[in-house]
């Protein structure tokens, strides 16, 4: 038996923070605002995994009102979500992610992002797909105001 979940996240660009996506620090003029490290890729994937198990969302498990998660490494949250669904009898089998941003170009960092996400989920890189695209200049992403990410994850019953 398999189950599928979808996750979405977006964060606003701000000055004075590192840009962290998929666990990688990516050189850029701006980082992303957020209570944690604001890793929109890890957050969307975490929500996809939780969603597939109908186990709530990132905000219910790791609320931004809790000082424990201030500045949190979101790869650690992702690992915790995988452990949480494991306790419910599932294992993460595969994930597919689309990151939408105008700048910087994410292509050169995709292999490292796939490796980091796969390691956090005990998967091989062949089980983790990461695609990056622009929003063709449209909307908040197109104006360079932030980053959006959509993720899909498949769980298998253990
Ligand atoms: Mg987020």
mmCIF file with all atom_site columns, C-alpha atoms and ligand atoms in Angstrom:
data_model
loop_
_atom_site.group_PDB
_atom_site.id
_atom_site.type_symbol
_atom_site.label_atom_id
_atom_site.label_alt_id
_atom_site.label_comp_id
_atom_site.label_asym_id
_atom_site.label_entity_id
_atom_site.label_seq_id
_atom_site.pdbx_PDB_ins_code
_atom_site.Cartn_x
_atom_site.Cartn_y
_atom_site.Cartn_z
_atom_site.occupancy
_atom_site.B_iso_or_equiv
_atom_site.pdbx_formal_charge
_atom_site.auth_seq_id
_atom_site.auth_comp_id
_atom_site.auth_asym_id
_atom_site.auth_atom_id
_atom_site.pdbx_PDB_model_num
ATOM   1   C  CA  . UNK A 1 1   ? 0.000  0.000  0.000   1.00 0.00 ? 1   UNK A CA  1
ATOM   2   C  CA  . UNK A 1 2   ? 1.256  3.464  -0.830  1.00 0.00 ? 2   UNK A CA  1
ATOM   3   C  CA  . UNK A 1 3   ? 0.066  6.892  0.213   1.00 0.00 ? 3   UNK A CA  1
ATOM   4   C  CA  . UNK A 1 4   ? 0.852  10.243 -1.358  1.00 0.00 ? 4   UNK A CA  1
ATOM   5   C  CA  . UNK A 1 5   ? 1.129  13.668 0.258   1.00 0.00 ? 5   UNK A CA  1
ATOM   6   C  CA  . UNK A 1 6   ? 1.611  17.179 -1.080  1.00 0.00 ? 6   UNK A CA  1
ATOM   7   C  CA  . UNK A 1 7   ? 3.357  20.095 0.595   1.00 0.00 ? 7   UNK A CA  1
ATOM   8   C  CA  . UNK A 1 8   ? 3.725  23.774 -0.234  1.00 0.00 ? 8   UNK A CA  1
ATOM   9   C  CA  . UNK A 1 9   ? 5.824  26.471 1.368   1.00 0.00 ? 9   UNK A CA  1
ATOM   10  C  CA  . UNK A 1 10  ? 6.972  29.999 0.632   1.00 0.00 ? 10  UNK A CA  1
ATOM   11  C  CA  . UNK A 1 11  ? 9.304  32.423 2.371   1.00 0.00 ? 11  UNK A CA  1
ATOM   12  C  CA  . UNK A 1 12  ? 10.119 36.079 1.804   1.00 0.00 ? 12  UNK A CA  1
ATOM   13  C  CA  . UNK A 1 13  ? 13.588 37.308 0.871   1.00 0.00 ? 13  UNK A CA  1
ATOM   14  C  CA  . UNK A 1 14  ? 15.207 39.583 3.453   1.00 0.00 ? 14  UNK A CA  1
ATOM   15  C  CA  . UNK A 1 15  ? 18.645 41.077 3.874   1.00 0.00 ? 15  UNK A CA  1
ATOM   16  C  CA  . UNK A 1 16  ? 21.057 39.828 6.503   1.00 0.00 ? 16  UNK A CA  1
ATOM   17  C  CA  . UNK A 1 17  ? 20.228 36.129 6.540   1.00 0.00 ? 17  UNK A CA  1
ATOM   18  C  CA  . UNK A 1 18  ? 21.856 33.215 4.722   1.00 0.00 ? 18  UNK A CA  1
ATOM   19  C  CA  . UNK A 1 19  ? 19.842 31.603 1.935   1.00 0.00 ? 19  UNK A CA  1
ATOM   20  C  CA  . UNK A 1 20  ? 19.239 27.977 2.967   1.00 0.00 ? 20  UNK A CA  1
ATOM   21  C  CA  . UNK A 1 21  ? 17.434 25.655 0.555   1.00 0.00 ? 21  UNK A CA  1
ATOM   22  C  CA  . UNK A 1 22  ? 17.413 21.883 0.859   1.00 0.00 ? 22  UNK A CA  1
ATOM   23  C  CA  . UNK A 1 23  ? 19.956 22.080 3.650   1.00 0.00 ? 23  UNK A CA  1
ATOM   24  C  CA  . UNK A 1 24  ? 22.478 23.959 1.509   1.00 0.00 ? 24  UNK A CA  1
ATOM   25  C  CA  . UNK A 1 25  ? 23.708 27.491 2.106   1.00 0.00 ? 25  UNK A CA  1
ATOM   26  C  CA  . UNK A 1 26  ? 23.449 29.136 -1.291  1.00 0.00 ? 26  UNK A CA  1
ATOM   27  C  CA  . UNK A 1 27  ? 25.439 32.304 -2.032  1.00 0.00 ? 27  UNK A CA  1
ATOM   28  C  CA  . UNK A 1 28  ? 23.022 35.193 -2.625  1.00 0.00 ? 28  UNK A CA  1
ATOM   29  C  CA  . UNK A 1 29  ? 22.426 38.830 -1.692  1.00 0.00 ? 29  UNK A CA  1
ATOM   30  C  CA  . UNK A 1 30  ? 19.377 37.873 0.417   1.00 0.00 ? 30  UNK A CA  1
ATOM   31  C  CA  . UNK A 1 31  ? 18.249 35.051 2.669   1.00 0.00 ? 31  UNK A CA  1
ATOM   32  C  CA  . UNK A 1 32  ? 14.744 33.993 3.662   1.00 0.00 ? 32  UNK A CA  1
ATOM   33  C  CA  . UNK A 1 33  ? 12.756 35.318 6.614   1.00 0.00 ? 33  UNK A CA  1
ATOM   34  C  CA  . UNK A 1 34  ? 11.483 32.787 9.119   1.00 0.00 ? 34  UNK A CA  1
ATOM   35  C  CA  . UNK A 1 35  ? 11.534 31.505 12.674  1.00 0.00 ? 35  UNK A CA  1
ATOM   36  C  CA  . UNK A 1 36  ? 13.696 28.526 11.702  1.00 0.00 ? 36  UNK A CA  1
ATOM   37  C  CA  . UNK A 1 37  ? 16.371 28.635 8.997   1.00 0.00 ? 37  UNK A CA  1
ATOM   38  C  CA  . UNK A 1 38  ? 13.419 29.269 6.596   1.00 0.00 ? 38  UNK A CA  1
ATOM   39  C  CA  . UNK A 1 39  ? 14.368 26.368 4.314   1.00 0.00 ? 39  UNK A CA  1
ATOM   40  C  CA  . UNK A 1 40  ? 11.267 26.342 2.101   1.00 0.00 ? 40  UNK A CA  1
ATOM   41  C  CA  . UNK A 1 41  ? 12.402 23.147 0.347   1.00 0.00 ? 41  UNK A CA  1
ATOM   42  C  CA  . UNK A 1 42  ? 12.747 21.168 3.579   1.00 0.00 ? 42  UNK A CA  1
ATOM   43  C  CA  . UNK A 1 43  ? 9.465  22.638 4.862   1.00 0.00 ? 43  UNK A CA  1
ATOM   44  C  CA  . UNK A 1 44  ? 7.413  21.722 1.777   1.00 0.00 ? 44  UNK A CA  1
ATOM   45  C  CA  . UNK A 1 45  ? 8.842  18.196 1.809   1.00 0.00 ? 45  UNK A CA  1
ATOM   46  C  CA  . UNK A 1 46  ? 8.160  17.847 5.545   1.00 0.00 ? 46  UNK A CA  1
ATOM   47  C  CA  . UNK A 1 47  ? 4.527  18.814 4.936   1.00 0.00 ? 47  UNK A CA  1
ATOM   48  C  CA  . UNK A 1 48  ? 4.262  16.332 2.053   1.00 0.00 ? 48  UNK A CA  1
ATOM   49  C  CA  . UNK A 1 49  ? 5.520  13.501 4.286   1.00 0.00 ? 49  UNK A CA  1
ATOM   50  C  CA  . UNK A 1 50  ? 3.226  14.440 7.171   1.00 0.00 ? 50  UNK A CA  1
ATOM   51  C  CA  . UNK A 1 51  ? 0.336  14.902 4.756   1.00 0.00 ? 51  UNK A CA  1
ATOM   52  C  CA  . UNK A 1 52  ? 0.773  11.446 3.233   1.00 0.00 ? 52  UNK A CA  1
ATOM   53  C  CA  . UNK A 1 53  ? 0.320  9.943  6.701   1.00 0.00 ? 53  UNK A CA  1
ATOM   54  C  CA  . UNK A 1 54  ? -2.542 12.367 7.507   1.00 0.00 ? 54  UNK A CA  1
ATOM   55  C  CA  . UNK A 1 55  ? -0.350 13.334 10.463  1.00 0.00 ? 55  UNK A CA  1
ATOM   56  C  CA  . UNK A 1 56  ? -0.932 17.084 10.535  1.00 0.00 ? 56  UNK A CA  1
ATOM   57  C  CA  . UNK A 1 57  ? 1.578  19.641 9.306   1.00 0.00 ? 57  UNK A CA  1
ATOM   58  C  CA  . UNK A 1 58  ? 4.878  21.268 10.145  1.00 0.00 ? 58  UNK A CA  1
ATOM   59  C  CA  . UNK A 1 59  ? 3.160  24.016 12.128  1.00 0.00 ? 59  UNK A CA  1
ATOM   60  C  CA  . UNK A 1 60  ? 1.411  21.586 14.477  1.00 0.00 ? 60  UNK A CA  1
ATOM   61  C  CA  . UNK A 1 61  ? 4.548  19.523 15.169  1.00 0.00 ? 61  UNK A CA  1
ATOM   62  C  CA  . UNK A 1 62  ? 7.167  22.287 15.175  1.00 0.00 ? 62  UNK A CA  1
ATOM   63  C  CA  . UNK A 1 63  ? 5.250  25.524 15.979  1.00 0.00 ? 63  UNK A CA  1
ATOM   64  C  CA  . UNK A 1 64  ? 7.034  28.836 15.460  1.00 0.00 ? 64  UNK A CA  1
ATOM   65  C  CA  . UNK A 1 65  ? 5.724  29.903 18.881  1.00 0.00 ? 65  UNK A CA  1
ATOM   66  C  CA  . UNK A 1 66  ? 8.045  27.295 20.460  1.00 0.00 ? 66  UNK A CA  1
ATOM   67  C  CA  . UNK A 1 67  ? 11.546 28.631 21.167  1.00 0.00 ? 67  UNK A CA  1
ATOM   68  C  CA  . UNK A 1 68  ? 12.914 25.084 20.649  1.00 0.00 ? 68  UNK A CA  1
ATOM   69  C  CA  . UNK A 1 69  ? 12.536 25.591 16.887  1.00 0.00 ? 69  UNK A CA  1
ATOM   70  C  CA  . UNK A 1 70  ? 13.988 29.103 16.706  1.00 0.00 ? 70  UNK A CA  1
ATOM   71  C  CA  . UNK A 1 71  ? 16.787 29.034 14.134  1.00 0.00 ? 71  UNK A CA  1
ATOM   72  C  CA  . UNK A 1 72  ? 16.094 25.309 13.710  1.00 0.00 ? 72  UNK A CA  1
ATOM   73  C  CA  . UNK A 1 73  ? 17.950 23.292 11.103  1.00 0.00 ? 73  UNK A CA  1
ATOM   74  C  CA  . UNK A 1 74  ? 14.989 22.317 8.904   1.00 0.00 ? 74  UNK A CA  1
ATOM   75  C  CA  . UNK A 1 75  ? 16.763 19.176 7.715   1.00 0.00 ? 75  UNK A CA  1
ATOM   76  C  CA  . UNK A 1 76  ? 16.448 18.070 11.335  1.00 0.00 ? 76  UNK A CA  1
ATOM   77  C  CA  . UNK A 1 77  ? 12.694 18.796 11.224  1.00 0.00 ? 77  UNK A CA  1
ATOM   78  C  CA  . UNK A 1 78  ? 12.482 16.726 8.043   1.00 0.00 ? 78  UNK A CA  1
ATOM   79  C  CA  . UNK A 1 79  ? 14.280 13.859 9.788   1.00 0.00 ? 79  UNK A CA  1
ATOM   80  C  CA  . UNK A 1 80  ? 11.857 14.149 12.716  1.00 0.00 ? 80  UNK A CA  1
ATOM   81  C  CA  . UNK A 1 81  ? 8.848  14.032 10.355  1.00 0.00 ? 81  UNK A CA  1
ATOM   82  C  CA  . UNK A 1 82  ? 10.205 10.853 8.740   1.00 0.00 ? 82  UNK A CA  1
ATOM   83  C  CA  . UNK A 1 83  ? 10.615 9.319  12.214  1.00 0.00 ? 83  UNK A CA  1
ATOM   84  C  CA  . UNK A 1 84  ? 7.078  10.378 13.116  1.00 0.00 ? 84  UNK A CA  1
ATOM   85  C  CA  . UNK A 1 85  ? 5.500  8.633  10.111  1.00 0.00 ? 85  UNK A CA  1
ATOM   86  C  CA  . UNK A 1 86  ? 7.745  5.604  10.754  1.00 0.00 ? 86  UNK A CA  1
ATOM   87  C  CA  . UNK A 1 87  ? 6.131  5.328  14.200  1.00 0.00 ? 87  UNK A CA  1
ATOM   88  C  CA  . UNK A 1 88  ? 2.772  5.242  12.412  1.00 0.00 ? 88  UNK A CA  1
ATOM   89  C  CA  . UNK A 1 89  ? 3.882  2.317  10.264  1.00 0.00 ? 89  UNK A CA  1
ATOM   90  C  CA  . UNK A 1 90  ? 5.122  4.038  7.100   1.00 0.00 ? 90  UNK A CA  1
ATOM   91  C  CA  . UNK A 1 91  ? 8.447  4.583  5.417   1.00 0.00 ? 91  UNK A CA  1
ATOM   92  C  CA  . UNK A 1 92  ? 9.216  7.377  2.973   1.00 0.00 ? 92  UNK A CA  1
ATOM   93  C  CA  . UNK A 1 93  ? 9.736  5.782  -0.437  1.00 0.00 ? 93  UNK A CA  1
ATOM   94  C  CA  . UNK A 1 94  ? 10.226 8.681  -2.821  1.00 0.00 ? 94  UNK A CA  1
ATOM   95  C  CA  . UNK A 1 95  ? 9.869  12.448 -3.207  1.00 0.00 ? 95  UNK A CA  1
ATOM   96  C  CA  . UNK A 1 96  ? 9.589  14.971 -6.021  1.00 0.00 ? 96  UNK A CA  1
ATOM   97  C  CA  . UNK A 1 97  ? 10.120 18.688 -5.455  1.00 0.00 ? 97  UNK A CA  1
ATOM   98  C  CA  . UNK A 1 98  ? 9.774  21.825 -7.559  1.00 0.00 ? 98  UNK A CA  1
ATOM   99  C  CA  . UNK A 1 99  ? 11.455 24.987 -6.292  1.00 0.00 ? 99  UNK A CA  1
ATOM   100 C  CA  . UNK A 1 100 ? 10.207 28.212 -7.873  1.00 0.00 ? 100 UNK A CA  1
ATOM   101 C  CA  . UNK A 1 101 ? 12.454 31.271 -7.693  1.00 0.00 ? 101 UNK A CA  1
ATOM   102 C  CA  . UNK A 1 102 ? 13.759 33.909 -10.065 1.00 0.00 ? 102 UNK A CA  1
ATOM   103 C  CA  . UNK A 1 103 ? 17.255 34.192 -8.565  1.00 0.00 ? 103 UNK A CA  1
ATOM   104 C  CA  . UNK A 1 104 ? 19.761 32.795 -7.808  1.00 0.00 ? 104 UNK A CA  1
ATOM   105 C  CA  . UNK A 1 105 ? 20.081 29.947 -10.284 1.00 0.00 ? 105 UNK A CA  1
ATOM   106 C  CA  . UNK A 1 106 ? 19.638 26.769 -8.273  1.00 0.00 ? 106 UNK A CA  1
ATOM   107 C  CA  . UNK A 1 107 ? 20.830 24.282 -10.905 1.00 0.00 ? 107 UNK A CA  1
ATOM   108 C  CA  . UNK A 1 108 ? 24.432 23.982 -9.684  1.00 0.00 ? 108 UNK A CA  1
ATOM   109 C  CA  . UNK A 1 109 ? 23.191 23.165 -6.148  1.00 0.00 ? 109 UNK A CA  1
ATOM   110 C  CA  . UNK A 1 110 ? 20.585 20.556 -7.098  1.00 0.00 ? 110 UNK A CA  1
ATOM   111 C  CA  . UNK A 1 111 ? 22.918 17.531 -6.687  1.00 0.00 ? 111 UNK A CA  1
ATOM   112 C  CA  . UNK A 1 112 ? 23.896 18.627 -3.155  1.00 0.00 ? 112 UNK A CA  1
ATOM   113 C  CA  . UNK A 1 113 ? 20.257 19.337 -2.240  1.00 0.00 ? 113 UNK A CA  1
ATOM   114 C  CA  . UNK A 1 114 ? 19.168 15.902 -3.471  1.00 0.00 ? 114 UNK A CA  1
ATOM   115 C  CA  . UNK A 1 115 ? 21.979 14.267 -1.489  1.00 0.00 ? 115 UNK A CA  1
ATOM   116 C  CA  . UNK A 1 116 ? 21.078 16.160 1.707   1.00 0.00 ? 116 UNK A CA  1
ATOM   117 C  CA  . UNK A 1 117 ? 17.362 15.358 1.461   1.00 0.00 ? 117 UNK A CA  1
ATOM   118 C  CA  . UNK A 1 118 ? 18.055 11.700 0.596   1.00 0.00 ? 118 UNK A CA  1
ATOM   119 C  CA  . UNK A 1 119 ? 20.426 11.355 3.567   1.00 0.00 ? 119 UNK A CA  1
ATOM   120 C  CA  . UNK A 1 120 ? 17.835 12.839 5.939   1.00 0.00 ? 120 UNK A CA  1
ATOM   121 C  CA  . UNK A 1 121 ? 15.215 10.349 4.724   1.00 0.00 ? 121 UNK A CA  1
ATOM   122 C  CA  . UNK A 1 122 ? 17.437 7.255  4.429   1.00 0.00 ? 122 UNK A CA  1
ATOM   123 C  CA  . UNK A 1 123 ? 16.869 7.210  0.663   1.00 0.00 ? 123 UNK A CA  1
ATOM   124 C  CA  . UNK A 1 124 ? 19.228 7.126  -2.296  1.00 0.00 ? 124 UNK A CA  1
ATOM   125 C  CA  . UNK A 1 125 ? 19.497 10.204 -4.514  1.00 0.00 ? 125 UNK A CA  1
ATOM   126 C  CA  . UNK A 1 126 ? 17.621 8.270  -7.190  1.00 0.00 ? 126 UNK A CA  1
ATOM   127 C  CA  . UNK A 1 127 ? 14.562 8.427  -4.912  1.00 0.00 ? 127 UNK A CA  1
ATOM   128 C  CA  . UNK A 1 128 ? 14.678 12.213 -4.507  1.00 0.00 ? 128 UNK A CA  1
ATOM   129 C  CA  . UNK A 1 129 ? 13.937 14.517 -7.434  1.00 0.00 ? 129 UNK A CA  1
ATOM   130 C  CA  . UNK A 1 130 ? 14.578 18.260 -7.218  1.00 0.00 ? 130 UNK A CA  1
ATOM   131 C  CA  . UNK A 1 131 ? 13.673 20.614 -10.039 1.00 0.00 ? 131 UNK A CA  1
ATOM   132 C  CA  . UNK A 1 132 ? 14.145 24.382 -10.106 1.00 0.00 ? 132 UNK A CA  1
ATOM   133 C  CA  . UNK A 1 133 ? 12.307 26.875 -12.286 1.00 0.00 ? 133 UNK A CA  1
ATOM   134 C  CA  . UNK A 1 134 ? 11.497 30.564 -12.482 1.00 0.00 ? 134 UNK A CA  1
ATOM   135 C  CA  . UNK A 1 135 ? 7.990  32.020 -12.428 1.00 0.00 ? 135 UNK A CA  1
ATOM   136 C  CA  . UNK A 1 136 ? 8.605  33.844 -15.723 1.00 0.00 ? 136 UNK A CA  1
ATOM   137 C  CA  . UNK A 1 137 ? 8.628  37.193 -13.933 1.00 0.00 ? 137 UNK A CA  1
ATOM   138 C  CA  . UNK A 1 138 ? 5.035  36.827 -12.697 1.00 0.00 ? 138 UNK A CA  1
ATOM   139 C  CA  . UNK A 1 139 ? 3.698  37.372 -9.191  1.00 0.00 ? 139 UNK A CA  1
ATOM   140 C  CA  . UNK A 1 140 ? 5.647  37.573 -5.925  1.00 0.00 ? 140 UNK A CA  1
ATOM   141 C  CA  . UNK A 1 141 ? 8.174  34.996 -7.049  1.00 0.00 ? 141 UNK A CA  1
ATOM   142 C  CA  . UNK A 1 142 ? 8.591  36.768 -10.367 1.00 0.00 ? 142 UNK A CA  1
ATOM   143 C  CA  . UNK A 1 143 ? 9.245  40.082 -8.619  1.00 0.00 ? 143 UNK A CA  1
ATOM   144 C  CA  . UNK A 1 144 ? 11.973 38.382 -6.599  1.00 0.00 ? 144 UNK A CA  1
ATOM   145 C  CA  . UNK A 1 145 ? 10.114 38.839 -3.305  1.00 0.00 ? 145 UNK A CA  1
ATOM   146 C  CA  . UNK A 1 146 ? 10.475 35.230 -2.229  1.00 0.00 ? 146 UNK A CA  1
ATOM   147 C  CA  . UNK A 1 147 ? 10.764 31.536 -2.929  1.00 0.00 ? 147 UNK A CA  1
ATOM   148 C  CA  . UNK A 1 148 ? 7.960  28.981 -3.285  1.00 0.00 ? 148 UNK A CA  1
ATOM   149 C  CA  . UNK A 1 149 ? 8.268  25.198 -3.211  1.00 0.00 ? 149 UNK A CA  1
ATOM   150 C  CA  . UNK A 1 150 ? 5.893  22.346 -4.002  1.00 0.00 ? 150 UNK A CA  1
ATOM   151 C  CA  . UNK A 1 151 ? 6.709  18.803 -2.880  1.00 0.00 ? 151 UNK A CA  1
ATOM   152 C  CA  . UNK A 1 152 ? 5.112  15.383 -3.300  1.00 0.00 ? 152 UNK A CA  1
ATOM   153 C  CA  . UNK A 1 153 ? 6.094  12.411 -1.170  1.00 0.00 ? 153 UNK A CA  1
ATOM   154 C  CA  . UNK A 1 154 ? 5.122  8.752  -1.356  1.00 0.00 ? 154 UNK A CA  1
ATOM   155 C  CA  . UNK A 1 155 ? 4.977  6.551  1.720   1.00 0.00 ? 155 UNK A CA  1
ATOM   156 C  CA  . UNK A 1 156 ? 4.861  2.771  1.824   1.00 0.00 ? 156 UNK A CA  1
ATOM   157 C  CA  . UNK A 1 157 ? 3.376  0.731  4.653   1.00 0.00 ? 157 UNK A CA  1
ATOM   158 C  CA  . UNK A 1 158 ? 6.200  -0.985 6.490   1.00 0.00 ? 158 UNK A CA  1
HETATM 159 MG MG1 . LIG B 2 .   ? 8.261  27.432 6.015   1.00 0.00 ? 1   LIG B MG1 1
#
